[in-house]
Amino acid sequence: MDKEEISRRIFLIRSCAGVSAACLAARWPDVLAAGQHAREAAKSDTPVEFEFFTTAQALEIEAVAARIIPTDDTPGAREARVIYFIDRALITFDKDKQPLYRKGLAALRVKAKNRFSNLSYAQQTKLLKGIQLTEFFQQVRAHTIMGFFANPEYGGNYERMGWKHIGFEDQHYFKPPFGFYDREYK
């Protein structure tokens, strides 16, 4: 498959595979708490106070997230409000990533010669290609994906945008796959 042929859906599915299930399971209660906070923040009619980011920093990370999962004919990271999930993650289960974000934001500002969010689409693309292998970018990418596909009950994925994008059907119950093995039950 040619690199140009990789669709956004394939990219997202492959990206999800990269998130470690063991790491997520070990931090699950904190992830749920972060998600709950993000959900409440997303539903709020009043401006949300960020707990880790300043408003300016949140705009920068939101702009990066919006390039990781862009808006096209379907909603992207900005519409799914992943910034709230990321902000909460950095004061709960991923506190240890705070220095990485501080250092990464400072480096991003230097590379952008001020604000990344003020750059043109082409300039943003060029800058992100230059940092895509850095630990900072990889962490923002992981947080963006987590926030985009999280259960809306716990944050991110506003109005189930991420789920709709990949065709996930939200069925809140389990239907056993009845078949030949239950014949003797009757």
PDB file of C-alpha atoms in Angstrom:
ATOM      1  CA  MET A   1       0.000   0.000   0.000  1.00  0.00           C
ATOM      2  CA  ASP A   2       1.369   3.372  -1.018  1.00  0.00           C
ATOM      3  CA  LYS A   3       1.706   5.955   1.765  1.00  0.00           C
ATOM      4  CA  GLU A   4      -0.657   8.226  -0.129  1.00  0.00           C
ATOM      5  CA  GLU A   5      -3.306   5.485  -0.152  1.00  0.00           C
ATOM      6  CA  ILE A   6      -3.521   5.159   3.625  1.00  0.00           C
ATOM      7  CA  SER A   7      -6.878   6.548   4.643  1.00  0.00           C
ATOM      8  CA  ARG A   8      -7.571   8.492   7.795  1.00  0.00           C
ATOM      9  CA  ARG A   9      -9.608   5.553   9.097  1.00  0.00           C
ATOM     10  CA  ILE A  10      -6.729   3.110   8.587  1.00  0.00           C
ATOM     11  CA  PHE A  11      -4.355   5.583  10.243  1.00  0.00           C
ATOM     12  CA  LEU A  12      -6.635   5.901  13.267  1.00  0.00           C
ATOM     13  CA  ILE A  13      -7.185   2.158  13.573  1.00  0.00           C
ATOM     14  CA  ARG A  14      -3.446   1.494  13.368  1.00  0.00           C
ATOM     15  CA  SER A  15      -2.796   4.272  15.868  1.00  0.00           C
ATOM     16  CA  CYS A  16      -5.219   2.747  18.357  1.00  0.00           C
ATOM     17  CA  ALA A  17      -3.294  -0.507  18.186  1.00  0.00           C
ATOM     18  CA  GLY A  18      -0.204   1.349  19.361  1.00  0.00           C
ATOM     19  CA  VAL A  19      -1.731   2.395  22.677  1.00  0.00           C
ATOM     20  CA  SER A  20      -0.648  -0.115  25.275  1.00  0.00           C
ATOM     21  CA  ALA A  21      -3.583  -1.952  26.856  1.00  0.00           C
ATOM     22  CA  ALA A  22      -1.499  -2.944  29.875  1.00  0.00           C
ATOM     23  CA  CYS A  23      -0.562   0.666  30.617  1.00  0.00           C
ATOM     24  CA  LEU A  24      -4.160   1.736  30.213  1.00  0.00           C
ATOM     25  CA  ALA A  25      -5.456  -1.050  32.470  1.00  0.00           C
ATOM     26  CA  ALA A  26      -2.992  -0.141  35.217  1.00  0.00           C
ATOM     27  CA  ARG A  27      -4.186   3.468  35.159  1.00  0.00           C
ATOM     28  CA  TRP A  28      -7.860   2.812  34.473  1.00  0.00           C
ATOM     29  CA  PRO A  29      -9.356   4.515  37.600  1.00  0.00           C
ATOM     30  CA  ASP A  30      -7.398   7.695  36.892  1.00  0.00           C
ATOM     31  CA  VAL A  31      -8.317   7.539  33.203  1.00  0.00           C
ATOM     32  CA  LEU A  32     -11.984   7.271  34.182  1.00  0.00           C
ATOM     33  CA  ALA A  33     -11.658  10.227  36.550  1.00  0.00           C
ATOM     34  CA  ALA A  34     -10.001  12.292  33.816  1.00  0.00           C
ATOM     35  CA  GLY A  35     -12.722  11.306  31.422  1.00  0.00           C
ATOM     36  CA  GLN A  36     -15.461  12.229  33.876  1.00  0.00           C
ATOM     37  CA  HIS A  37     -13.904  15.663  34.329  1.00  0.00           C
ATOM     38  CA  ALA A  38     -13.613  16.107  30.570  1.00  0.00           C
ATOM     39  CA  ARG A  39     -17.233  15.102  30.068  1.00  0.00           C
ATOM     40  CA  GLU A  40     -18.434  17.630  32.620  1.00  0.00           C
ATOM     41  CA  ALA A  41     -16.204  20.314  31.123  1.00  0.00           C
ATOM     42  CA  ALA A  42     -17.485  19.601  27.625  1.00  0.00           C
ATOM     43  CA  LYS A  43     -21.121  19.816  28.744  1.00  0.00           C
ATOM     44  CA  SER A  44     -20.622  23.041  30.662  1.00  0.00           C
ATOM     45  CA  ASP A  45     -22.148  26.243  29.276  1.00  0.00           C
ATOM     46  CA  THR A  46     -19.640  28.396  31.140  1.00  0.00           C
ATOM     47  CA  PRO A  47     -16.033  28.763  29.997  1.00  0.00           C
ATOM     48  CA  VAL A  48     -13.955  25.900  31.306  1.00  0.00           C
ATOM     49  CA  GLU A  49     -11.004  26.537  33.563  1.00  0.00           C
ATOM     50  CA  PHE A  50      -8.055  24.436  32.544  1.00  0.00           C
ATOM     51  CA  GLU A  51      -6.263  22.759  35.411  1.00  0.00           C
ATOM     52  CA  PHE A  52      -2.855  22.193  33.839  1.00  0.00           C
ATOM     53  CA  PHE A  53      -2.769  24.334  30.709  1.00  0.00           C
ATOM     54  CA  THR A  54      -3.040  28.067  30.479  1.00  0.00           C
ATOM     55  CA  THR A  55      -5.585  29.181  27.894  1.00  0.00           C
ATOM     56  CA  ALA A  56      -2.773  29.984  25.457  1.00  0.00           C
ATOM     57  CA  GLN A  57      -1.162  26.563  25.962  1.00  0.00           C
ATOM     58  CA  ALA A  58      -4.516  24.835  25.519  1.00  0.00           C
ATOM     59  CA  LEU A  59      -4.984  26.626  22.183  1.00  0.00           C
ATOM     60  CA  GLU A  60      -1.594  25.374  21.014  1.00  0.00           C
ATOM     61  CA  ILE A  61      -2.188  21.751  22.042  1.00  0.00           C
ATOM     62  CA  GLU A  62      -5.699  21.867  20.596  1.00  0.00           C
ATOM     63  CA  ALA A  63      -4.208  23.094  17.295  1.00  0.00           C
ATOM     64  CA  VAL A  64      -1.718  20.214  17.280  1.00  0.00           C
ATOM     65  CA  ALA A  65      -4.476  17.719  18.134  1.00  0.00           C
ATOM     66  CA  ALA A  66      -6.602  19.177  15.346  1.00  0.00           C
ATOM     67  CA  ARG A  67      -3.795  18.371  12.894  1.00  0.00           C
ATOM     68  CA  ILE A  68      -3.426  14.825  14.277  1.00  0.00           C
ATOM     69  CA  ILE A  69      -7.138  14.116  13.806  1.00  0.00           C
ATOM     70  CA  PRO A  70      -8.215  16.870  11.424  1.00  0.00           C
ATOM     71  CA  THR A  71     -11.684  18.004  10.566  1.00  0.00           C
ATOM     72  CA  ASP A  72     -12.707  17.141   7.041  1.00  0.00           C
ATOM     73  CA  ASP A  73     -16.039  15.639   6.023  1.00  0.00           C
ATOM     74  CA  THR A  74     -16.162  14.228   9.569  1.00  0.00           C
ATOM     75  CA  PRO A  75     -15.458  15.917  12.908  1.00  0.00           C
ATOM     76  CA  GLY A  76     -11.913  15.949  14.226  1.00  0.00           C
ATOM     77  CA  ALA A  77     -10.153  16.307  17.574  1.00  0.00           C
ATOM     78  CA  ARG A  78     -11.274  19.901  18.068  1.00  0.00           C
ATOM     79  CA  GLU A  79     -14.957  19.030  17.699  1.00  0.00           C
ATOM     80  CA  ALA A  80     -14.536  15.960  19.926  1.00  0.00           C
ATOM     81  CA  ARG A  81     -13.085  18.316  22.567  1.00  0.00           C
ATOM     82  CA  VAL A  82     -10.037  16.176  23.318  1.00  0.00           C
ATOM     83  CA  ILE A  83      -8.235  19.143  24.896  1.00  0.00           C
ATOM     84  CA  TYR A  84     -10.301  18.694  28.081  1.00  0.00           C
ATOM     85  CA  PHE A  85      -9.306  15.043  28.276  1.00  0.00           C
ATOM     86  CA  ILE A  86      -5.625  15.906  27.769  1.00  0.00           C
ATOM     87  CA  ASP A  87      -5.723  18.665  30.386  1.00  0.00           C
ATOM     88  CA  ARG A  88      -7.239  16.346  32.968  1.00  0.00           C
ATOM     89  CA  ALA A  89      -4.884  13.497  32.065  1.00  0.00           C
ATOM     90  CA  LEU A  90      -1.937  15.733  32.888  1.00  0.00           C
ATOM     91  CA  ILE A  91      -3.126  16.336  36.444  1.00  0.00           C
ATOM     92  CA  THR A  92      -4.212  12.744  37.101  1.00  0.00           C
ATOM     93  CA  PHE A  93      -2.932   9.547  35.510  1.00  0.00           C
ATOM     94  CA  ASP A  94      -0.196  11.163  33.392  1.00  0.00           C
ATOM     95  CA  LYS A  95       1.162  13.719  35.888  1.00  0.00           C
ATOM     96  CA  ASP A  96       4.640  12.509  35.078  1.00  0.00           C
ATOM     97  CA  LYS A  97       4.186  13.876  31.512  1.00  0.00           C
ATOM     98  CA  GLN A  98       3.852  17.492  32.678  1.00  0.00           C
ATOM     99  CA  PRO A  99       7.562  18.320  32.178  1.00  0.00           C
ATOM    100  CA  LEU A 100       7.395  16.763  28.708  1.00  0.00           C
ATOM    101  CA  TYR A 101       4.474  19.025  27.778  1.00  0.00           C
ATOM    102  CA  ARG A 102       6.133  22.133  29.236  1.00  0.00           C
ATOM    103  CA  LYS A 103       9.369  21.475  27.373  1.00  0.00           C
ATOM    104  CA  GLY A 104       7.520  20.462  24.191  1.00  0.00           C
ATOM    105  CA  LEU A 105       5.324  23.556  24.217  1.00  0.00           C
ATOM    106  CA  ALA A 106       8.387  25.782  24.665  1.00  0.00           C
ATOM    107  CA  ALA A 107      10.156  24.051  21.766  1.00  0.00           C
ATOM    108  CA  LEU A 108       7.013  24.286  19.632  1.00  0.00           C
ATOM    109  CA  ARG A 109       6.800  28.020  20.286  1.00  0.00           C
ATOM    110  CA  VAL A 110      10.451  28.486  19.249  1.00  0.00           C
ATOM    111  CA  LYS A 111      10.027  26.410  16.072  1.00  0.00           C
ATOM    112  CA  ALA A 112       6.812  28.244  15.183  1.00  0.00           C
ATOM    113  CA  LYS A 113       8.487  31.579  15.918  1.00  0.00           C
ATOM    114  CA  ASN A 114       5.589  32.402  18.241  1.00  0.00           C
ATOM    115  CA  ARG A 115       2.276  30.530  18.027  1.00  0.00           C
ATOM    116  CA  PHE A 116       1.730  27.241  16.238  1.00  0.00           C
ATOM    117  CA  SER A 117      -2.008  27.961  16.074  1.00  0.00           C
ATOM    118  CA  ASN A 118      -1.330  31.110  13.998  1.00  0.00           C
ATOM    119  CA  LEU A 119       0.612  29.269  11.291  1.00  0.00           C
ATOM    120  CA  SER A 120      -0.924  28.363   7.953  1.00  0.00           C
ATOM    121  CA  TYR A 121      -1.984  24.787   7.262  1.00  0.00           C
ATOM    122  CA  ALA A 122       1.135  24.175   5.157  1.00  0.00           C
ATOM    123  CA  GLN A 123       3.419  25.666   7.816  1.00  0.00           C
ATOM    124  CA  GLN A 124       1.798  23.545  10.539  1.00  0.00           C
ATOM    125  CA  THR A 125       2.231  20.424   8.411  1.00  0.00           C
ATOM    126  CA  LYS A 126       5.902  21.164   7.812  1.00  0.00           C
ATOM    127  CA  LEU A 127       6.572  21.864  11.480  1.00  0.00           C
ATOM    128  CA  LEU A 128       4.781  18.713  12.670  1.00  0.00           C
ATOM    129  CA  LYS A 129       6.620  16.548  10.136  1.00  0.00           C
ATOM    130  CA  GLY A 130       9.820  17.859  11.644  1.00  0.00           C
ATOM    131  CA  ILE A 131       8.865  16.841  15.193  1.00  0.00           C
ATOM    132  CA  GLN A 132       6.762  13.739  14.544  1.00  0.00           C
ATOM    133  CA  LEU A 133       9.378  11.381  15.997  1.00  0.00           C
ATOM    134  CA  THR A 134       9.866  13.362  19.225  1.00  0.00           C
ATOM    135  CA  GLU A 135       8.588  12.069  22.547  1.00  0.00           C
ATOM    136  CA  PHE A 136       6.447  15.207  22.904  1.00  0.00           C
ATOM    137  CA  PHE A 137       4.620  14.699  19.620  1.00  0.00           C
ATOM    138  CA  GLN A 138       4.149  10.994  20.285  1.00  0.00           C
ATOM    139  CA  GLN A 139       2.592  11.774  23.683  1.00  0.00           C
ATOM    140  CA  VAL A 140       0.270  14.442  22.286  1.00  0.00           C
ATOM    141  CA  ARG A 141      -0.721  11.945  19.592  1.00  0.00           C
ATOM    142  CA  ALA A 142      -1.458   9.220  22.164  1.00  0.00           C
ATOM    143  CA  HIS A 143      -3.510  11.596  24.322  1.00  0.00           C
ATOM    144  CA  THR A 144      -5.389  12.864  21.278  1.00  0.00           C
ATOM    145  CA  ILE A 145      -6.323   9.359  20.201  1.00  0.00           C
ATOM    146  CA  MET A 146      -7.357   8.418  23.739  1.00  0.00           C
ATOM    147  CA  GLY A 147      -9.535  11.510  24.012  1.00  0.00           C
ATOM    148  CA  PHE A 148     -11.060  10.978  20.573  1.00  0.00           C
ATOM    149  CA  PHE A 149     -12.091   7.366  21.203  1.00  0.00           C
ATOM    150  CA  ALA A 150     -12.777   7.429  24.949  1.00  0.00           C
ATOM    151  CA  ASN A 151     -16.199   6.416  26.131  1.00  0.00           C
ATOM    152  CA  PRO A 152     -18.148   9.697  26.168  1.00  0.00           C
ATOM    153  CA  GLU A 153     -19.349   8.672  29.602  1.00  0.00           C
ATOM    154  CA  TYR A 154     -15.788   9.263  30.790  1.00  0.00           C
ATOM    155  CA  GLY A 155     -14.717  12.172  28.602  1.00  0.00           C
ATOM    156  CA  GLY A 156     -13.536  13.120  25.163  1.00  0.00           C
ATOM    157  CA  ASN A 157     -15.348  11.721  22.142  1.00  0.00           C
ATOM    158  CA  TYR A 158     -17.972  14.458  22.399  1.00  0.00           C
ATOM    159  CA  GLU A 159     -21.322  13.287  21.004  1.00  0.00           C
ATOM    160  CA  ARG A 160     -19.643   9.957  20.128  1.00  0.00           C
ATOM    161  CA  MET A 161     -17.811  11.555  17.205  1.00  0.00           C
ATOM    162  CA  GLY A 162     -14.881   9.156  17.359  1.00  0.00           C
ATOM    163  CA  TRP A 163     -17.117   6.110  17.510  1.00  0.00           C
ATOM    164  CA  LYS A 164     -19.232   7.295  14.597  1.00  0.00           C
ATOM    165  CA  HIS A 165     -16.066   7.836  12.593  1.00  0.00           C
ATOM    166  CA  ILE A 166     -15.022   4.192  12.846  1.00  0.00           C
ATOM    167  CA  GLY A 167     -18.548   2.769  12.684  1.00  0.00           C
ATOM    168  CA  PHE A 168     -18.697   1.601  16.303  1.00  0.00           C
ATOM    169  CA  GLU A 169     -22.255   0.910  17.431  1.00  0.00           C
ATOM    170  CA  ASP A 170     -22.880   1.898  21.011  1.00  0.00           C
ATOM    171  CA  GLN A 171     -24.844  -1.023  22.429  1.00  0.00           C
ATOM    172  CA  HIS A 172     -24.944  -0.844  26.210  1.00  0.00           C
ATOM    173  CA  TYR A 173     -25.790  -4.495  26.674  1.00  0.00           C
ATOM    174  CA  PHE A 174     -24.386  -7.880  25.806  1.00  0.00           C
ATOM    175  CA  LYS A 175     -26.283 -10.263  23.575  1.00  0.00           C
ATOM    176  CA  PRO A 176     -24.894 -13.779  23.842  1.00  0.00           C
ATOM    177  CA  PRO A 177     -24.241 -15.443  20.521  1.00  0.00           C
ATOM    178  CA  PHE A 178     -26.771 -18.255  20.857  1.00  0.00           C
ATOM    179  CA  GLY A 179     -26.093 -21.207  18.626  1.00  0.00           C
ATOM    180  CA  PHE A 180     -25.779 -24.947  18.576  1.00  0.00           C
ATOM    181  CA  TYR A 181     -24.284 -25.196  22.066  1.00  0.00           C
ATOM    182  CA  ASP A 182     -27.493 -24.044  23.795  1.00  0.00           C
ATOM    183  CA  ARG A 183     -29.660 -26.643  22.079  1.00  0.00           C
ATOM    184  CA  GLU A 184     -29.713 -28.916  25.139  1.00  0.00           C
ATOM    185  CA  TYR A 185     -30.815 -26.028  27.384  1.00  0.00           C
ATOM    186  CA  LYS A 186     -34.241 -25.955  25.718  1.00  0.00           C
TER     187      LYS A 186
END
